[in-house]
PDB file of C-alpha atoms and ligand atoms in Angstrom:
ATOM      1  CA  MET A   1       0.000   0.000   0.000  1.00 75.00           C
ATOM      2  CA  THR A   2       1.248   3.510  -0.788  1.00 79.00           C
ATOM      3  CA  SER A   3      -0.015   7.026  -0.289  1.00 88.00           C
ATOM      4  CA  THR A   4       0.256  10.053  -2.531  1.00 91.00           C
ATOM      5  CA  ALA A   5      -0.788  12.409   0.281  1.00 96.00           C
ATOM      6  CA  PRO A   6       1.778  15.115   1.088  1.00 97.00           C
ATOM      7  CA  ILE A   7       4.075  15.353   4.110  1.00 98.00           C
ATOM      8  CA  GLY A   8       3.800  18.562   6.161  1.00 98.00           C
ATOM      9  CA  VAL A   9       7.162  20.005   7.225  1.00 98.00           C
ATOM     10  CA  PHE A  10       7.416  23.137   9.357  1.00 98.00           C
ATOM     11  CA  ASP A  11       9.840  25.375  11.191  1.00 98.00           C
ATOM     12  CA  SER A  12       9.862  28.781  12.844  1.00 97.00           C
ATOM     13  CA  GLY A  13      11.135  30.123   9.553  1.00 97.00           C
ATOM     14  CA  LEU A  14      13.675  29.165   6.931  1.00 98.00           C
ATOM     15  CA  GLY A  15      15.838  26.670   8.855  1.00 97.00           C
ATOM     16  CA  GLY A  16      13.571  23.694   8.200  1.00 97.00           C
ATOM     17  CA  ILE A  17      14.171  24.141   4.479  1.00 98.00           C
ATOM     18  CA  SER A  18      17.422  22.262   5.194  1.00 97.00           C
ATOM     19  CA  VAL A  19      15.222  19.303   6.197  1.00 98.00           C
ATOM     20  CA  ALA A  20      12.843  19.688   3.222  1.00 98.00           C
ATOM     21  CA  ARG A  21      15.941  19.687   0.983  1.00 97.00           C
ATOM     22  CA  GLN A  22      17.117  16.451   2.617  1.00 97.00           C
ATOM     23  CA  ILE A  23      13.701  14.841   2.037  1.00 98.00           C
ATOM     24  CA  ALA A  24      13.811  15.894  -1.617  1.00 97.00           C
ATOM     25  CA  ARG A  25      17.254  14.266  -1.937  1.00 97.00           C
ATOM     26  CA  ASP A  26      16.556  11.048  -0.042  1.00 97.00           C
ATOM     27  CA  MET A  27      12.837  10.495  -0.770  1.00 97.00           C
ATOM     28  CA  PRO A  28      12.417  11.963  -4.253  1.00 97.00           C
ATOM     29  CA  ASN A  29       8.936  10.492  -4.722  1.00 97.00           C
ATOM     30  CA  GLU A  30       7.424  12.439  -1.841  1.00 98.00           C
ATOM     31  CA  HIS A  31       5.368  15.621  -2.051  1.00 97.00           C
ATOM     32  CA  VAL A  32       6.365  18.038   0.728  1.00 98.00           C
ATOM     33  CA  LEU A  33       4.284  20.977   1.921  1.00 98.00           C
ATOM     34  CA  TYR A  34       6.753  23.259   3.674  1.00 98.00           C
ATOM     35  CA  PHE A  35       5.551  25.957   6.041  1.00 98.00           C
ATOM     36  CA  GLY A  36       7.974  28.501   7.490  1.00 98.00           C
ATOM     37  CA  ASP A  37       6.638  30.737  10.244  1.00 97.00           C
ATOM     38  CA  SER A  38       9.021  33.628   9.546  1.00 96.00           C
ATOM     39  CA  ALA A  39       6.419  36.205  10.632  1.00 96.00           C
ATOM     40  CA  ASN A  40       6.781  34.758  14.144  1.00 96.00           C
ATOM     41  CA  ALA A  41      10.485  33.828  14.057  1.00 94.00           C
ATOM     42  CA  PRO A  42      12.506  33.348  16.121  1.00 94.00           C
ATOM     43  CA  TYR A  43      10.904  30.674  18.307  1.00 94.00           C
ATOM     44  CA  GLY A  44      14.088  30.114  20.303  1.00 90.00           C
ATOM     45  CA  THR A  45      13.647  33.200  22.465  1.00 89.00           C
ATOM     46  CA  LYS A  46       9.899  32.678  23.105  1.00 93.00           C
ATOM     47  CA  THR A  47       8.226  30.819  25.970  1.00 94.00           C
ATOM     48  CA  PRO A  48       7.366  27.123  25.531  1.00 94.00           C
ATOM     49  CA  GLU A  49       3.650  28.033  25.696  1.00 96.00           C
ATOM     50  CA  GLN A  50       3.945  30.505  22.821  1.00 96.00           C
ATOM     51  CA  VAL A  51       5.844  27.981  20.688  1.00 96.00           C
ATOM     52  CA  ARG A  52       3.319  25.254  21.521  1.00 97.00           C
ATOM     53  CA  ASP A  53       0.398  27.456  20.412  1.00 97.00           C
ATOM     54  CA  LEU A  54       2.111  28.422  17.160  1.00 98.00           C
ATOM     55  CA  SER A  55       2.985  24.763  16.455  1.00 98.00           C
ATOM     56  CA  PHE A  56      -0.592  23.594  17.054  1.00 98.00           C
ATOM     57  CA  ALA A  57      -1.950  26.200  14.637  1.00 98.00           C
ATOM     58  CA  ILE A  58       0.427  25.018  11.909  1.00 98.00           C
ATOM     59  CA  VAL A  59      -0.287  21.306  12.424  1.00 98.00           C
ATOM     60  CA  GLU A  60      -4.033  21.985  12.424  1.00 97.00           C
ATOM     61  CA  HIS A  61      -3.623  23.677   9.058  1.00 96.00           C
ATOM     62  CA  PHE A  62      -1.583  20.726   7.706  1.00 97.00           C
ATOM     63  CA  VAL A  63      -4.218  18.247   8.866  1.00 97.00           C
ATOM     64  CA  LYS A  64      -6.864  20.231   6.957  1.00 96.00           C
ATOM     65  CA  GLN A  65      -4.631  19.936   3.884  1.00 96.00           C
ATOM     66  CA  GLY A  66      -4.696  16.140   4.258  1.00 96.00           C
ATOM     67  CA  VAL A  67      -1.070  15.401   5.129  1.00 97.00           C
ATOM     68  CA  LYS A  68      -0.070  11.803   5.922  1.00 97.00           C
ATOM     69  CA  ALA A  69       2.631  12.844   8.429  1.00 98.00           C
ATOM     70  CA  VAL A  70       4.175  15.953   9.943  1.00 98.00           C
ATOM     71  CA  VAL A  71       7.881  16.636  10.383  1.00 98.00           C
ATOM     72  CA  ILE A  72       8.676  19.283  12.990  1.00 98.00           C
ATOM     73  CA  ALA A  73      11.805  20.538  11.243  1.00 98.00           C
ATOM     74  CA  CYS A  74      12.668  22.583  14.296  1.00 97.00           C
ATOM     75  CA  ASN A  75      14.427  21.420  17.445  1.00 96.00           C
ATOM     76  CA  THR A  76      12.836  24.265  19.416  1.00 95.00           C
ATOM     77  CA  ALA A  77       9.225  23.474  18.454  1.00 97.00           C
ATOM     78  CA  THR A  78       9.917  19.789  19.075  1.00 97.00           C
ATOM     79  CA  SER A  79      11.055  20.514  22.653  1.00 95.00           C
ATOM     80  CA  ALA A  80       8.012  22.619  23.335  1.00 95.00           C
ATOM     81  CA  ALA A  81       5.255  20.742  21.527  1.00 97.00           C
ATOM     82  CA  VAL A  82       5.995  17.236  20.255  1.00 97.00           C
ATOM     83  CA  ASN A  83       4.443  15.320  23.161  1.00 96.00           C
ATOM     84  CA  ASP A  84       1.226  17.353  23.144  1.00 97.00           C
ATOM     85  CA  LEU A  85       0.954  17.165  19.354  1.00 98.00           C
ATOM     86  CA  ARG A  86       1.337  13.378  19.405  1.00 97.00           C
ATOM     87  CA  GLU A  87      -1.438  13.136  21.954  1.00 97.00           C
ATOM     88  CA  ALA A  88      -3.730  15.378  19.929  1.00 97.00           C
ATOM     89  CA  TYR A  89      -3.259  13.894  16.436  1.00 97.00           C
ATOM     90  CA  GLU A  90      -3.311  10.398  14.997  1.00 95.00           C
ATOM     91  CA  ILE A  91      -0.963  10.962  12.083  1.00 96.00           C
ATOM     92  CA  PRO A  92       2.757  10.373  12.724  1.00 97.00           C
ATOM     93  CA  ILE A  93       4.528  13.448  14.108  1.00 98.00           C
ATOM     94  CA  ILE A  94       8.299  13.241  13.571  1.00 98.00           C
ATOM     95  CA  GLY A  95      10.348  15.516  15.819  1.00 97.00           C
ATOM     96  CA  MET A  96      13.979  16.582  15.921  1.00 97.00           C
ATOM     97  CA  GLU A  97      16.513  16.821  18.702  1.00 95.00           C
ATOM     98  CA  PRO A  98      20.198  17.782  18.721  1.00 96.00           C
ATOM     99  CA  ALA A  99      22.167  14.782  17.428  1.00 97.00           C
ATOM    100  CA  LEU A 100      24.158  14.394  20.650  1.00 96.00           C
ATOM    101  CA  LYS A 101      24.050  10.596  20.475  1.00 96.00           C
ATOM    102  CA  ILE A 102      25.878  10.549  17.139  1.00 96.00           C
ATOM    103  CA  ALA A 103      28.536  12.891  18.584  1.00 97.00           C
ATOM    104  CA  CYS A 104      29.046  10.836  21.767  1.00 96.00           C
ATOM    105  CA  ASP A 105      28.970   7.469  19.963  1.00 94.00           C
ATOM    106  CA  ARG A 106      32.119   8.553  18.134  1.00 93.00           C
ATOM    107  CA  GLY A 107      33.893   7.660  21.380  1.00 93.00           C
ATOM    108  CA  ASP A 108      33.041   3.970  20.904  1.00 89.00           C
ATOM    109  CA  VAL A 109      35.691   2.615  18.579  1.00 82.00           C
ATOM    110  CA  PRO A 110      36.042  -1.083  17.709  1.00 81.00           C
ATOM    111  CA  SER A 111      39.785  -1.120  18.496  1.00 80.00           C
ATOM    112  CA  ASP A 112      39.266   0.115  22.085  1.00 77.00           C
ATOM    113  CA  PRO A 113      36.982  -1.580  24.631  1.00 81.00           C
ATOM    114  CA  HIS A 114      36.673   1.688  26.615  1.00 88.00           C
ATOM    115  CA  HIS A 115      34.564   4.642  25.603  1.00 89.00           C
ATOM    116  CA  ILE A 116      36.797   7.576  24.683  1.00 90.00           C
ATOM    117  CA  PRO A 117      35.187  10.615  26.365  1.00 93.00           C
ATOM    118  CA  GLN A 118      34.034  13.107  23.741  1.00 97.00           C
ATOM    119  CA  ARG A 119      34.193  16.877  24.064  1.00 97.00           C
ATOM    120  CA  VAL A 120      31.082  18.153  22.353  1.00 98.00           C
ATOM    121  CA  ILE A 121      29.625  21.628  21.877  1.00 98.00           C
ATOM    122  CA  VAL A 122      25.877  21.674  21.241  1.00 98.00           C
ATOM    123  CA  ALA A 123      24.891  24.825  19.350  1.00 98.00           C
ATOM    124  CA  ALA A 124      21.129  25.401  19.532  1.00 97.00           C
ATOM    125  CA  THR A 125      18.525  27.989  20.505  1.00 94.00           C
ATOM    126  CA  PRO A 126      18.193  29.215  24.093  1.00 94.00           C
ATOM    127  CA  LEU A 127      14.797  27.493  24.426  1.00 93.00           C
ATOM    128  CA  THR A 128      16.008  24.102  23.156  1.00 94.00           C
ATOM    129  CA  LEU A 129      18.922  24.139  25.596  1.00 96.00           C
ATOM    130  CA  ARG A 130      16.717  25.207  28.518  1.00 94.00           C
ATOM    131  CA  GLU A 131      13.936  22.661  28.013  1.00 92.00           C
ATOM    132  CA  ARG A 132      13.463  19.423  29.956  1.00 91.00           C
ATOM    133  CA  LYS A 133      13.730  17.356  26.784  1.00 93.00           C
ATOM    134  CA  PHE A 134      17.338  18.452  26.307  1.00 95.00           C
ATOM    135  CA  ALA A 135      18.175  17.989  30.003  1.00 95.00           C
ATOM    136  CA  LYS A 136      16.993  14.375  29.687  1.00 95.00           C
ATOM    137  CA  LEU A 137      19.075  13.855  26.557  1.00 95.00           C
ATOM    138  CA  MET A 138      22.119  15.328  28.264  1.00 95.00           C
ATOM    139  CA  ASP A 139      21.625  13.081  31.319  1.00 95.00           C
ATOM    140  CA  ARG A 140      22.159  10.060  29.070  1.00 94.00           C
ATOM    141  CA  PHE A 141      25.584  11.225  27.930  1.00 94.00           C
ATOM    142  CA  ASP A 142      27.230  13.694  30.266  1.00 93.00           C
ATOM    143  CA  SER A 143      28.591  11.203  32.787  1.00 91.00           C
ATOM    144  CA  ASN A 144      31.238   9.997  30.338  1.00 92.00           C
ATOM    145  CA  ASN A 145      31.574  12.924  27.957  1.00 96.00           C
ATOM    146  CA  GLU A 146      32.183  16.687  28.268  1.00 96.00           C
ATOM    147  CA  ILE A 147      29.195  18.523  26.842  1.00 97.00           C
ATOM    148  CA  TYR A 148      29.000  22.296  26.440  1.00 97.00           C
ATOM    149  CA  LYS A 149      25.728  24.089  25.676  1.00 97.00           C
ATOM    150  CA  GLU A 150      26.056  27.136  23.442  1.00 98.00           C
ATOM    151  CA  PRO A 151      22.913  29.155  22.627  1.00 97.00           C
ATOM    152  CA  CYS A 152      23.386  30.987  19.298  1.00 97.00           C
ATOM    153  CA  PRO A 153      20.227  33.053  18.617  1.00 96.00           C
ATOM    154  CA  ASP A 154      21.999  35.480  16.253  1.00 97.00           C
ATOM    155  CA  LEU A 155      22.594  32.643  13.776  1.00 97.00           C
ATOM    156  CA  VAL A 156      18.814  32.354  13.332  1.00 97.00           C
ATOM    157  CA  GLU A 157      18.455  36.098  12.706  1.00 96.00           C
ATOM    158  CA  ILE A 158      21.215  36.119  10.103  1.00 97.00           C
ATOM    159  CA  VAL A 159      19.443  33.457   8.005  1.00 97.00           C
ATOM    160  CA  GLU A 160      16.034  35.106   8.363  1.00 96.00           C
ATOM    161  CA  SER A 161      17.384  38.499   7.328  1.00 95.00           C
ATOM    162  CA  GLY A 162      19.051  37.058   4.221  1.00 96.00           C
ATOM    163  CA  ARG A 163      22.619  37.792   5.371  1.00 97.00           C
ATOM    164  CA  LEU A 164      23.945  34.223   5.286  1.00 97.00           C
ATOM    165  CA  GLY A 165      26.248  35.193   2.402  1.00 96.00           C
ATOM    166  CA  ASP A 166      27.927  37.960   4.450  1.00 98.00           C
ATOM    167  CA  HIS A 167      31.158  36.122   5.244  1.00 98.00           C
ATOM    168  CA  ASP A 168      32.594  38.777   7.599  1.00 98.00           C
ATOM    169  CA  LEU A 169      29.400  39.072   9.613  1.00 98.00           C
ATOM    170  CA  VAL A 170      29.003  35.304   9.933  1.00 98.00           C
ATOM    171  CA  MET A 171      32.610  34.653  10.935  1.00 98.00           C
ATOM    172  CA  ARG A 172      32.534  37.531  13.434  1.00 98.00           C
ATOM    173  CA  THR A 173      29.358  36.102  14.949  1.00 98.00           C
ATOM    174  CA  LEU A 174      30.789  32.568  15.135  1.00 98.00           C
ATOM    175  CA  HIS A 175      33.984  33.862  16.774  1.00 98.00           C
ATOM    176  CA  GLY A 176      31.816  35.735  19.289  1.00 98.00           C
ATOM    177  CA  TYR A 177      30.205  32.472  20.365  1.00 98.00           C
ATOM    178  CA  PHE A 178      33.094  30.024  20.054  1.00 98.00           C
ATOM    179  CA  ASP A 179      36.342  31.845  20.854  1.00 97.00           C
ATOM    180  CA  GLN A 180      35.759  31.081  24.555  1.00 97.00           C
ATOM    181  CA  TYR A 181      36.514  27.382  23.804  1.00 97.00           C
ATOM    182  CA  ASP A 182      39.845  25.759  23.141  1.00 97.00           C
ATOM    183  CA  LEU A 183      38.636  24.451  19.786  1.00 97.00           C
ATOM    184  CA  ASP A 184      41.691  22.230  19.304  1.00 97.00           C
ATOM    185  CA  ARG A 185      40.333  20.072  22.152  1.00 96.00           C
ATOM    186  CA  ILE A 186      36.796  19.772  20.731  1.00 98.00           C
ATOM    187  CA  ASP A 187      35.782  16.479  19.083  1.00 98.00           C
ATOM    188  CA  SER A 188      32.541  17.681  17.544  1.00 98.00           C
ATOM    189  CA  VAL A 189      30.021  20.464  17.250  1.00 98.00           C
ATOM    190  CA  VAL A 190      26.365  19.461  17.052  1.00 98.00           C
ATOM    191  CA  LEU A 191      24.185  21.759  14.951  1.00 98.00           C
ATOM    192  CA  GLY A 192      21.093  21.520  17.141  1.00 97.00           C
ATOM    193  CA  CYS A 193      18.985  23.984  15.179  1.00 97.00           C
ATOM    194  CA  THR A 194      17.915  23.486  11.590  1.00 97.00           C
ATOM    195  CA  HIS A 195      18.934  27.046  10.667  1.00 97.00           C
ATOM    196  CA  PHE A 196      22.525  26.212  11.606  1.00 98.00           C
ATOM    197  CA  VAL A 197      22.801  23.449   9.004  1.00 98.00           C
ATOM    198  CA  PHE A 198      23.189  26.197   6.399  1.00 98.00           C
ATOM    199  CA  TYR A 199      26.389  27.307   8.208  1.00 98.00           C
ATOM    200  CA  ARG A 200      28.244  24.024   7.709  1.00 97.00           C
ATOM    201  CA  ASP A 201      30.982  25.559   5.495  1.00 97.00           C
ATOM    202  CA  TYR A 202      31.477  28.435   7.930  1.00 98.00           C
ATOM    203  CA  PHE A 203      31.829  26.010  10.856  1.00 98.00           C
ATOM    204  CA  ARG A 204      34.352  24.079   8.761  1.00 98.00           C
ATOM    205  CA  GLU A 205      36.356  27.268   8.386  1.00 98.00           C
ATOM    206  CA  LEU A 206      36.155  27.961  12.134  1.00 98.00           C
ATOM    207  CA  LEU A 207      37.010  24.499  13.437  1.00 98.00           C
ATOM    208  CA  PRO A 208      40.202  22.472  13.249  1.00 97.00           C
ATOM    209  CA  GLU A 209      39.994  19.605  10.778  1.00 95.00           C
ATOM    210  CA  ARG A 210      39.734  16.931  13.467  1.00 95.00           C
ATOM    211  CA  ALA A 211      36.440  18.313  14.815  1.00 97.00           C
ATOM    212  CA  ALA A 212      33.303  16.781  13.305  1.00 98.00           C
ATOM    213  CA  ILE A 213      30.244  18.857  12.447  1.00 98.00           C
ATOM    214  CA  ILE A 214      27.083  16.890  13.117  1.00 98.00           C
ATOM    215  CA  ASP A 215      23.439  17.554  12.324  1.00 97.00           C
ATOM    216  CA  GLY A 216      20.312  15.447  12.645  1.00 95.00           C
ATOM    217  CA  ASN A 217      18.789  15.987   9.207  1.00 97.00           C
ATOM    218  CA  GLU A 218      19.751  12.699   7.555  1.00 96.00           C
ATOM    219  CA  GLY A 219      18.741  10.689  10.614  1.00 96.00           C
ATOM    220  CA  THR A 220      15.387  12.461  10.781  1.00 97.00           C
ATOM    221  CA  VAL A 221      14.630  11.753   7.137  1.00 98.00           C
ATOM    222  CA  ARG A 222      15.679   8.104   7.556  1.00 97.00           C
ATOM    223  CA  HIS A 223      13.321   7.847  10.506  1.00 98.00           C
ATOM    224  CA  LEU A 224      10.513   9.441   8.472  1.00 98.00           C
ATOM    225  CA  GLY A 225      11.051   6.802   5.793  1.00 98.00           C
ATOM    226  CA  VAL A 226      10.938   3.951   8.292  1.00 98.00           C
ATOM    227  CA  VAL A 227       7.725   5.259   9.864  1.00 98.00           C
ATOM    228  CA  LEU A 228       5.966   5.769   6.528  1.00 97.00           C
ATOM    229  CA  GLU A 229       7.098   2.360   5.276  1.00 97.00           C
ATOM    230  CA  SER A 230       5.798   0.644   8.409  1.00 97.00           C
ATOM    231  CA  LEU A 231       2.398   2.221   7.746  1.00 96.00           C
ATOM    232  CA  GLY A 232       2.463   1.369   4.024  1.00 96.00           C
ATOM    233  CA  LYS A 233       2.385   5.091   3.262  1.00 96.00           C
ATOM    234  CA  LEU A 234       5.512   5.736   1.236  1.00 97.00           C
ATOM    235  CA  ALA A 235       4.773   7.468  -2.065  1.00 97.00           C
ATOM    236  CA  PRO A 236       4.602   5.138  -5.072  1.00 95.00           C
ATOM    237  CA  GLU A 237       7.926   4.669  -6.860  1.00 94.00           C
ATOM    238  CA  ASP A 238       6.644   6.238 -10.054  1.00 94.00           C
ATOM    239  CA  ALA A 239       5.472   9.409  -8.278  1.00 95.00           C
ATOM    240  CA  VAL A 240       7.398  12.609  -8.990  1.00 94.00           C
ATOM    241  CA  GLY A 241       7.975  14.415  -5.724  1.00 96.00           C
ATOM    242  CA  ARG A 242       8.210  18.148  -5.139  1.00 97.00           C
ATOM    243  CA  VAL A 243       8.495  20.723  -2.359  1.00 97.00           C
ATOM    244  CA  ASP A 244       5.831  23.458  -2.156  1.00 97.00           C
ATOM    245  CA  LEU A 245       7.082  26.397  -0.117  1.00 98.00           C
ATOM    246  CA  ALA A 246       4.717  28.524   1.999  1.00 97.00           C
ATOM    247  CA  ASN A 247       5.428  31.107   4.679  1.00 98.00           C
ATOM    248  CA  SER A 248       3.509  33.251   7.163  1.00 97.00           C
ATOM    249  CA  ASP A 249       5.556  36.210   5.872  1.00 97.00           C
ATOM    250  CA  PRO A 250       4.055  36.771   2.413  1.00 96.00           C
ATOM    251  CA  SER A 251       6.858  39.011   1.107  1.00 97.00           C
ATOM    252  CA  GLU A 252       8.659  38.275  -2.157  1.00 96.00           C
ATOM    253  CA  ARG A 253      11.953  38.615  -0.215  1.00 96.00           C
ATOM    254  CA  ILE A 254      11.099  35.563   1.919  1.00 97.00           C
ATOM    255  CA  ALA A 255       9.787  33.588  -1.073  1.00 97.00           C
ATOM    256  CA  ALA A 256      13.017  34.233  -3.018  1.00 96.00           C
ATOM    257  CA  LEU A 257      15.192  33.416  -0.004  1.00 97.00           C
ATOM    258  CA  SER A 258      13.256  30.184   0.578  1.00 98.00           C
ATOM    259  CA  ARG A 259      13.774  29.052  -3.024  1.00 97.00           C
ATOM    260  CA  GLU A 260      17.454  29.941  -2.844  1.00 96.00           C
ATOM    261  CA  LEU A 261      17.960  27.901   0.356  1.00 97.00           C
ATOM    262  CA  LEU A 262      16.043  24.923  -1.045  1.00 97.00           C
ATOM    263  CA  GLU A 263      18.292  24.882  -4.085  1.00 95.00           C
ATOM    264  CA  SER A 264      21.522  25.456  -2.133  1.00 94.00           C
TER     265      SER A 264
HETATM  266  N1  DGL B   1      15.118  26.267  13.387  1.00 91.61           N
HETATM  267  C1  DGL B   1      14.776  26.171  14.742  1.00 91.61           C
HETATM  268  C2  DGL B   1      15.389  24.981  15.462  1.00 91.61           C
HETATM  269  O1  DGL B   1      15.704  23.992  14.845  1.00 91.61           O
HETATM  270  C3  DGL B   1      14.603  27.357  15.618  1.00 91.61           C
HETATM  271  C4  DGL B   1      14.996  28.710  15.239  1.00 91.61           C
HETATM  272  C5  DGL B   1      14.307  29.798  16.020  1.00 91.61           C
HETATM  273  O2  DGL B   1      14.806  30.233  17.076  1.00 91.61           O
HETATM  274  O3  DGL B   1      13.262  30.230  15.574  1.00 91.61           O
HETATM  275  O4  DGL B   1      15.530  25.000  16.653  1.00 91.61           O
END
């Protein structure tokens, strides 16, 4: 059994386009309805209640459009709303969390029976790093790794304002957040916000070669595939997928920026 119904993917703004792009690459038969809430971005400096209300409104709209699943392409909205959304709706709701497990698992190497403690910086929004969901995730790993939480709200603003191409501004901002660390000792940086995935090349420039840059996009899309397959709801193999972009900010600036990021 297959389903040609679309998949709803949303974020506070443009960051989740990095996830929609990953779906288009890895599941090319699927039809994605992307909704960016740029009129209300950023979510990362709001209260959990505000983010929950905004997330419910978006999912309600997706359900009316007949989606077969929702991907919360936003770590912040996942922290604030995923449990309540799963209780309220029957369709699968796929959430995202900073890929800390992947970073810490790098300390388990076949040639060594002992875990090699990993030094990991988690870059995310202030709300993601403050929420209980992240505290629980950190509890699983911080006894045998060194984990540093780094809230980076300005990186969201830079994407939303279309200044991602401003090399000097971006590097200055990254140095402002990360110069406090001895980066030569860091094993990996986790990009725990979907906006930050667009900064991968800049992080590469900032970090020594030995440090890995890890995001959760591929894992999320793999998980989406497994869930849809288990329900017999993958799109048929002869379907031609596409991504339809919508945004609560109706300006042509946001529409153009969204297309540019999807094609990047
Ligand atoms: N893209 C979002 C995330 O993954 C949040 C950005 C925001 O603060 O609005 O956390």
